Amino acid sequence: MNAGAQGKHWTDADGLHIDVRGLAPPGPLVAIVALIESIGGGVTPVIVHHERDPVMLYGELAERGWTVERIDGAPGEVRLKLRKVGSDSTFRNGQG
Amino acid sequence: MKEAAAGKSSLTPIFPAMAGSRLLRPSIPFRFFGAAVIFHVGAWIALFIGADATPRFAGGLGWPLVVLHFVTLGVLAMSAIGASLQLLPVATRRSVGSERWPAAIWWLYTPGVAMTALGMGTGAVTALAAGAVAVVAALGIYAALLARNLVGAKGMPVVVAHGWAALASLAIVLATALALAGAYAGAPTLDRATVIGLHVVFAAYGFMGMLALGLSYILVPMYALSAAPAERPAWASFALAVLALLLAGAAALDFAPVALRTAAAAAGLASVALHLHLMTTALRTGMRRHLGRSFTLVRVAWAMLVASLLLALALVFDAPVDGLATSFGVVVIGGWLLTFLLGILQRIVPFLASMHAGQVGTRGRGLPPTPSALTAARPLAIHFACHLAALALLALAVAVDSALAIRAAAALGTAGALAFGAFFAAAMRRMRRPQAPAGTAAMPGS
């Protein structure tokens, strides 16, 4: 787990998680873009734990060929699943 | 689980989280931006018409006053309303509420600006006064929406503080605007020089300036993909900017005007130095280094902001330069605010259009276009060259008192404004275009 300006990262069965709650804008945007750029063209889904609807993120994701799906999260949390377009939707633990 | 996810991925739009978000529907911000694009063209045409009176313009009714208000009300404030109603709720995490009010503002404000400006150009004071009442009413509603959004804002306190300063400045601008319109209609209330002094300072540096500085703390790091600017220098810059406004306001009320105006310009320069340090740090350290022509315009605008404060100092000390007051107006309105806005707008429009095209995608039509697919490089390149050349020629024309050079600048500016309009129209057209099915769309890499 890696805390700080890049958010908290960890890997789980459903993908690579990043928690950007508490970061001052545009910290969450920068942390998420940095993460997906580090993955490159990989098939690993990214699960984002956010505290707001990151409307400014979507254009950056689109430019990089990533799609977004809103999934259930804790109360008050905005949880998103990001996938590279054309990648397999499955993720086996340890792949990423 | 696998099937469900795979099934969703073929139909799920790229921006599903936007349902129920704080974004307004696209017709709200884009109607403000669209009107700004038209007033932008109108401003350069009005400059051509009023070329003879422009180089030594020193206030009063006429076409130079139309140019000034087409730019300030029609382009700058129009875009600021659209951008702030869209962006501030994202920053403050409070929604605008009913979309009827932003729509009502546009319907009141747009004809009000046209009527005010044409009243100024033709000397029809009834039209001027009626237009001014509509504009003041519309901006009053906008101020109420802005205040409601800023009250109880969560997060981004520096941006919120700039919003409050802009709002307080807007109140002064509206009061002085009514006083000036009343004077033109034969009902003077306050000393004209005092009112104009307050109106100019709080419109340019207060309302527009504080919005530009505040929204820069969101927009510049966002586009540069850099960390949030350091809070302490941002607060110091804000405090110095507010001090500069208060000093300039007191000077306009004739309290030790030379000393206070000098102190205001010094405080303004210190504020700008801190702000630009934060902005250039964001650009230098960001993940995206090449921001193209849009940020070349932004950098030019920042240089013009500094130049405007130096020209303000020259005005305080009555520097023996012909046309100094007009040059100051060209630099502060055209050089700083307009250039900054046009640089930022050419980034915001494709971004917002892409997000809204994503909302269209929720109907299952596939992937939305990317921001880069919604921009139009050639019109923006033409605009870039024409805009900078027009401003340079305009400054030269004022310096040498040449109406012919003003007309040449106006022609170049009109060409640039039309090119900017072509860029905007392309973004709107492409936003509405049917989208390619998910999984088959070509998505450019970063």
PDB file of C-alpha atoms in Angstrom, chain B residues 73-179:
ATOM      1  CA  LEU B  73     -20.129  41.827 -21.019  1.00  0.00           C
ATOM      2  CA  GLY B  74     -20.628  39.853 -24.214  1.00  0.00           C
ATOM      3  CA  VAL B  75     -17.500  37.712 -24.234  1.00  0.00           C
ATOM      4  CA  LEU B  76     -15.785  37.776 -20.834  1.00  0.00           C
ATOM      5  CA  ALA B  77     -18.714  37.874 -18.408  1.00  0.00           C
ATOM      6  CA  MET B  78     -20.858  35.691 -20.713  1.00  0.00           C
ATOM      7  CA  SER B  79     -18.195  32.951 -20.735  1.00  0.00           C
ATOM      8  CA  ALA B  80     -17.474  33.435 -17.032  1.00  0.00           C
ATOM      9  CA  ILE B  81     -21.133  32.808 -16.209  1.00  0.00           C
ATOM     10  CA  GLY B  82     -21.230  29.626 -18.302  1.00  0.00           C
ATOM     11  CA  ALA B  83     -17.881  28.348 -17.033  1.00  0.00           C
ATOM     12  CA  SER B  84     -18.464  29.161 -13.365  1.00  0.00           C
ATOM     13  CA  LEU B  85     -21.965  27.674 -13.289  1.00  0.00           C
ATOM     14  CA  GLN B  86     -20.444  24.508 -14.738  1.00  0.00           C
ATOM     15  CA  LEU B  87     -17.114  24.348 -12.896  1.00  0.00           C
ATOM     16  CA  LEU B  88     -17.748  25.826  -9.446  1.00  0.00           C
ATOM     17  CA  PRO B  89     -20.277  23.151  -8.443  1.00  0.00           C
ATOM     18  CA  VAL B  90     -17.626  20.569  -9.308  1.00  0.00           C
ATOM     19  CA  ALA B  91     -15.126  22.364  -7.079  1.00  0.00           C
ATOM     20  CA  THR B  92     -17.501  23.179  -4.225  1.00  0.00           C
ATOM     21  CA  ARG B  93     -19.495  19.912  -4.431  1.00  0.00           C
ATOM     22  CA  ARG B  94     -22.769  21.831  -4.336  1.00  0.00           C
ATOM     23  CA  SER B  95     -25.179  21.698  -7.215  1.00  0.00           C
ATOM     24  CA  VAL B  96     -26.539  24.797  -8.948  1.00  0.00           C
ATOM     25  CA  GLY B  97     -30.068  23.550  -8.271  1.00  0.00           C
ATOM     26  CA  SER B  98     -32.786  24.192 -10.806  1.00  0.00           C
ATOM     27  CA  GLU B  99     -31.512  24.761 -14.341  1.00  0.00           C
ATOM     28  CA  ARG B 100     -34.315  27.238 -14.947  1.00  0.00           C
ATOM     29  CA  TRP B 101     -32.329  30.062 -13.349  1.00  0.00           C
ATOM     30  CA  PRO B 102     -29.180  29.700 -15.503  1.00  0.00           C
ATOM     31  CA  ALA B 103     -31.457  29.527 -18.558  1.00  0.00           C
ATOM     32  CA  ALA B 104     -33.376  32.622 -17.393  1.00  0.00           C
ATOM     33  CA  ILE B 105     -30.083  34.483 -16.912  1.00  0.00           C
ATOM     34  CA  TRP B 106     -29.128  33.785 -20.517  1.00  0.00           C
ATOM     35  CA  TRP B 107     -32.494  34.930 -21.903  1.00  0.00           C
ATOM     36  CA  LEU B 108     -32.318  38.150 -19.897  1.00  0.00           C
ATOM     37  CA  TYR B 109     -28.609  38.817 -20.238  1.00  0.00           C
ATOM     38  CA  THR B 110     -27.960  38.181 -23.948  1.00  0.00           C
ATOM     39  CA  PRO B 111     -30.498  40.653 -25.399  1.00  0.00           C
ATOM     40  CA  GLY B 112     -29.658  43.020 -22.519  1.00  0.00           C
ATOM     41  CA  VAL B 113     -25.996  43.133 -23.557  1.00  0.00           C
ATOM     42  CA  ALA B 114     -26.909  43.683 -27.209  1.00  0.00           C
ATOM     43  CA  MET B 115     -29.353  46.455 -26.330  1.00  0.00           C
ATOM     44  CA  THR B 116     -26.931  48.185 -23.929  1.00  0.00           C
ATOM     45  CA  ALA B 117     -24.091  48.121 -26.424  1.00  0.00           C
ATOM     46  CA  LEU B 118     -26.168  49.275 -29.372  1.00  0.00           C
ATOM     47  CA  GLY B 119     -27.595  52.057 -27.196  1.00  0.00           C
ATOM     48  CA  MET B 120     -24.025  53.109 -26.470  1.00  0.00           C
ATOM     49  CA  GLY B 121     -23.127  53.051 -30.165  1.00  0.00           C
ATOM     50  CA  THR B 122     -26.137  54.920 -31.479  1.00  0.00           C
ATOM     51  CA  GLY B 123     -26.685  57.256 -28.533  1.00  0.00           C
ATOM     52  CA  ALA B 124     -30.160  55.818 -27.911  1.00  0.00           C
ATOM     53  CA  VAL B 125     -30.162  56.281 -24.150  1.00  0.00           C
ATOM     54  CA  THR B 126     -33.557  54.614 -23.658  1.00  0.00           C
ATOM     55  CA  ALA B 127     -32.232  51.412 -25.237  1.00  0.00           C
ATOM     56  CA  LEU B 128     -29.045  51.780 -23.218  1.00  0.00           C
ATOM     57  CA  ALA B 129     -30.939  52.184 -19.954  1.00  0.00           C
ATOM     58  CA  ALA B 130     -33.381  49.336 -20.679  1.00  0.00           C
ATOM     59  CA  GLY B 131     -30.511  47.053 -21.679  1.00  0.00           C
ATOM     60  CA  ALA B 132     -28.560  48.020 -18.564  1.00  0.00           C
ATOM     61  CA  VAL B 133     -31.541  47.146 -16.349  1.00  0.00           C
ATOM     62  CA  ALA B 134     -31.790  43.704 -18.019  1.00  0.00           C
ATOM     63  CA  VAL B 135     -28.047  43.115 -17.671  1.00  0.00           C
ATOM     64  CA  VAL B 136     -28.016  44.169 -14.019  1.00  0.00           C
ATOM     65  CA  ALA B 137     -31.048  41.963 -13.278  1.00  0.00           C
ATOM     66  CA  ALA B 138     -29.437  38.969 -14.998  1.00  0.00           C
ATOM     67  CA  LEU B 139     -26.124  39.480 -13.215  1.00  0.00           C
ATOM     68  CA  GLY B 140     -28.023  39.912  -9.943  1.00  0.00           C
ATOM     69  CA  ILE B 141     -29.609  36.468 -10.416  1.00  0.00           C
ATOM     70  CA  TYR B 142     -26.197  35.065 -11.326  1.00  0.00           C
ATOM     71  CA  ALA B 143     -24.720  36.617  -8.171  1.00  0.00           C
ATOM     72  CA  ALA B 144     -27.444  34.971  -6.079  1.00  0.00           C
ATOM     73  CA  LEU B 145     -26.754  31.559  -7.688  1.00  0.00           C
ATOM     74  CA  LEU B 146     -23.021  32.029  -7.166  1.00  0.00           C
ATOM     75  CA  ALA B 147     -23.494  33.049  -3.524  1.00  0.00           C
ATOM     76  CA  ARG B 148     -25.762  30.074  -2.855  1.00  0.00           C
ATOM     77  CA  ASN B 149     -23.128  27.784  -4.316  1.00  0.00           C
ATOM     78  CA  LEU B 150     -20.285  29.329  -2.330  1.00  0.00           C
ATOM     79  CA  VAL B 151     -22.168  29.224   0.988  1.00  0.00           C
ATOM     80  CA  GLY B 152     -21.345  25.909   2.574  1.00  0.00           C
ATOM     81  CA  ALA B 153     -18.882  24.955  -0.178  1.00  0.00           C
ATOM     82  CA  LYS B 154     -16.899  21.848   0.692  1.00  0.00           C
ATOM     83  CA  GLY B 155     -13.222  21.997  -0.205  1.00  0.00           C
ATOM     84  CA  MET B 156     -11.013  24.232  -2.354  1.00  0.00           C
ATOM     85  CA  PRO B 157     -11.124  27.178   0.078  1.00  0.00           C
ATOM     86  CA  VAL B 158      -8.764  29.336  -1.992  1.00  0.00           C
ATOM     87  CA  VAL B 159     -10.992  28.999  -5.054  1.00  0.00           C
ATOM     88  CA  VAL B 160     -14.062  29.727  -2.931  1.00  0.00           C
ATOM     89  CA  ALA B 161     -12.392  32.836  -1.460  1.00  0.00           C
ATOM     90  CA  HIS B 162     -11.667  34.120  -4.967  1.00  0.00           C
ATOM     91  CA  GLY B 163     -15.320  33.461  -5.792  1.00  0.00           C
ATOM     92  CA  TRP B 164     -16.453  35.602  -2.852  1.00  0.00           C
ATOM     93  CA  ALA B 165     -14.082  38.415  -3.849  1.00  0.00           C
ATOM     94  CA  ALA B 166     -15.425  38.258  -7.410  1.00  0.00           C
ATOM     95  CA  LEU B 167     -18.963  38.362  -6.088  1.00  0.00           C
ATOM     96  CA  ALA B 168     -18.305  41.404  -3.874  1.00  0.00           C
ATOM     97  CA  SER B 169     -16.667  43.111  -6.847  1.00  0.00           C
ATOM     98  CA  LEU B 170     -19.660  42.284  -9.011  1.00  0.00           C
ATOM     99  CA  ALA B 171     -21.931  44.072  -6.527  1.00  0.00           C
ATOM    100  CA  ILE B 172     -19.812  47.235  -6.923  1.00  0.00           C
ATOM    101  CA  VAL B 173     -19.748  46.843 -10.713  1.00  0.00           C
ATOM    102  CA  LEU B 174     -23.543  46.560 -10.866  1.00  0.00           C
ATOM    103  CA  ALA B 175     -24.117  49.557  -8.599  1.00  0.00           C
ATOM    104  CA  THR B 176     -21.722  51.729 -10.603  1.00  0.00           C
ATOM    105  CA  ALA B 177     -23.162  50.466 -13.903  1.00  0.00           C
ATOM    106  CA  LEU B 178     -26.626  51.610 -12.855  1.00  0.00           C
ATOM    107  CA  ALA B 179     -25.208  54.974 -11.769  1.00  0.00           C
TER     108      ALA B 179
END
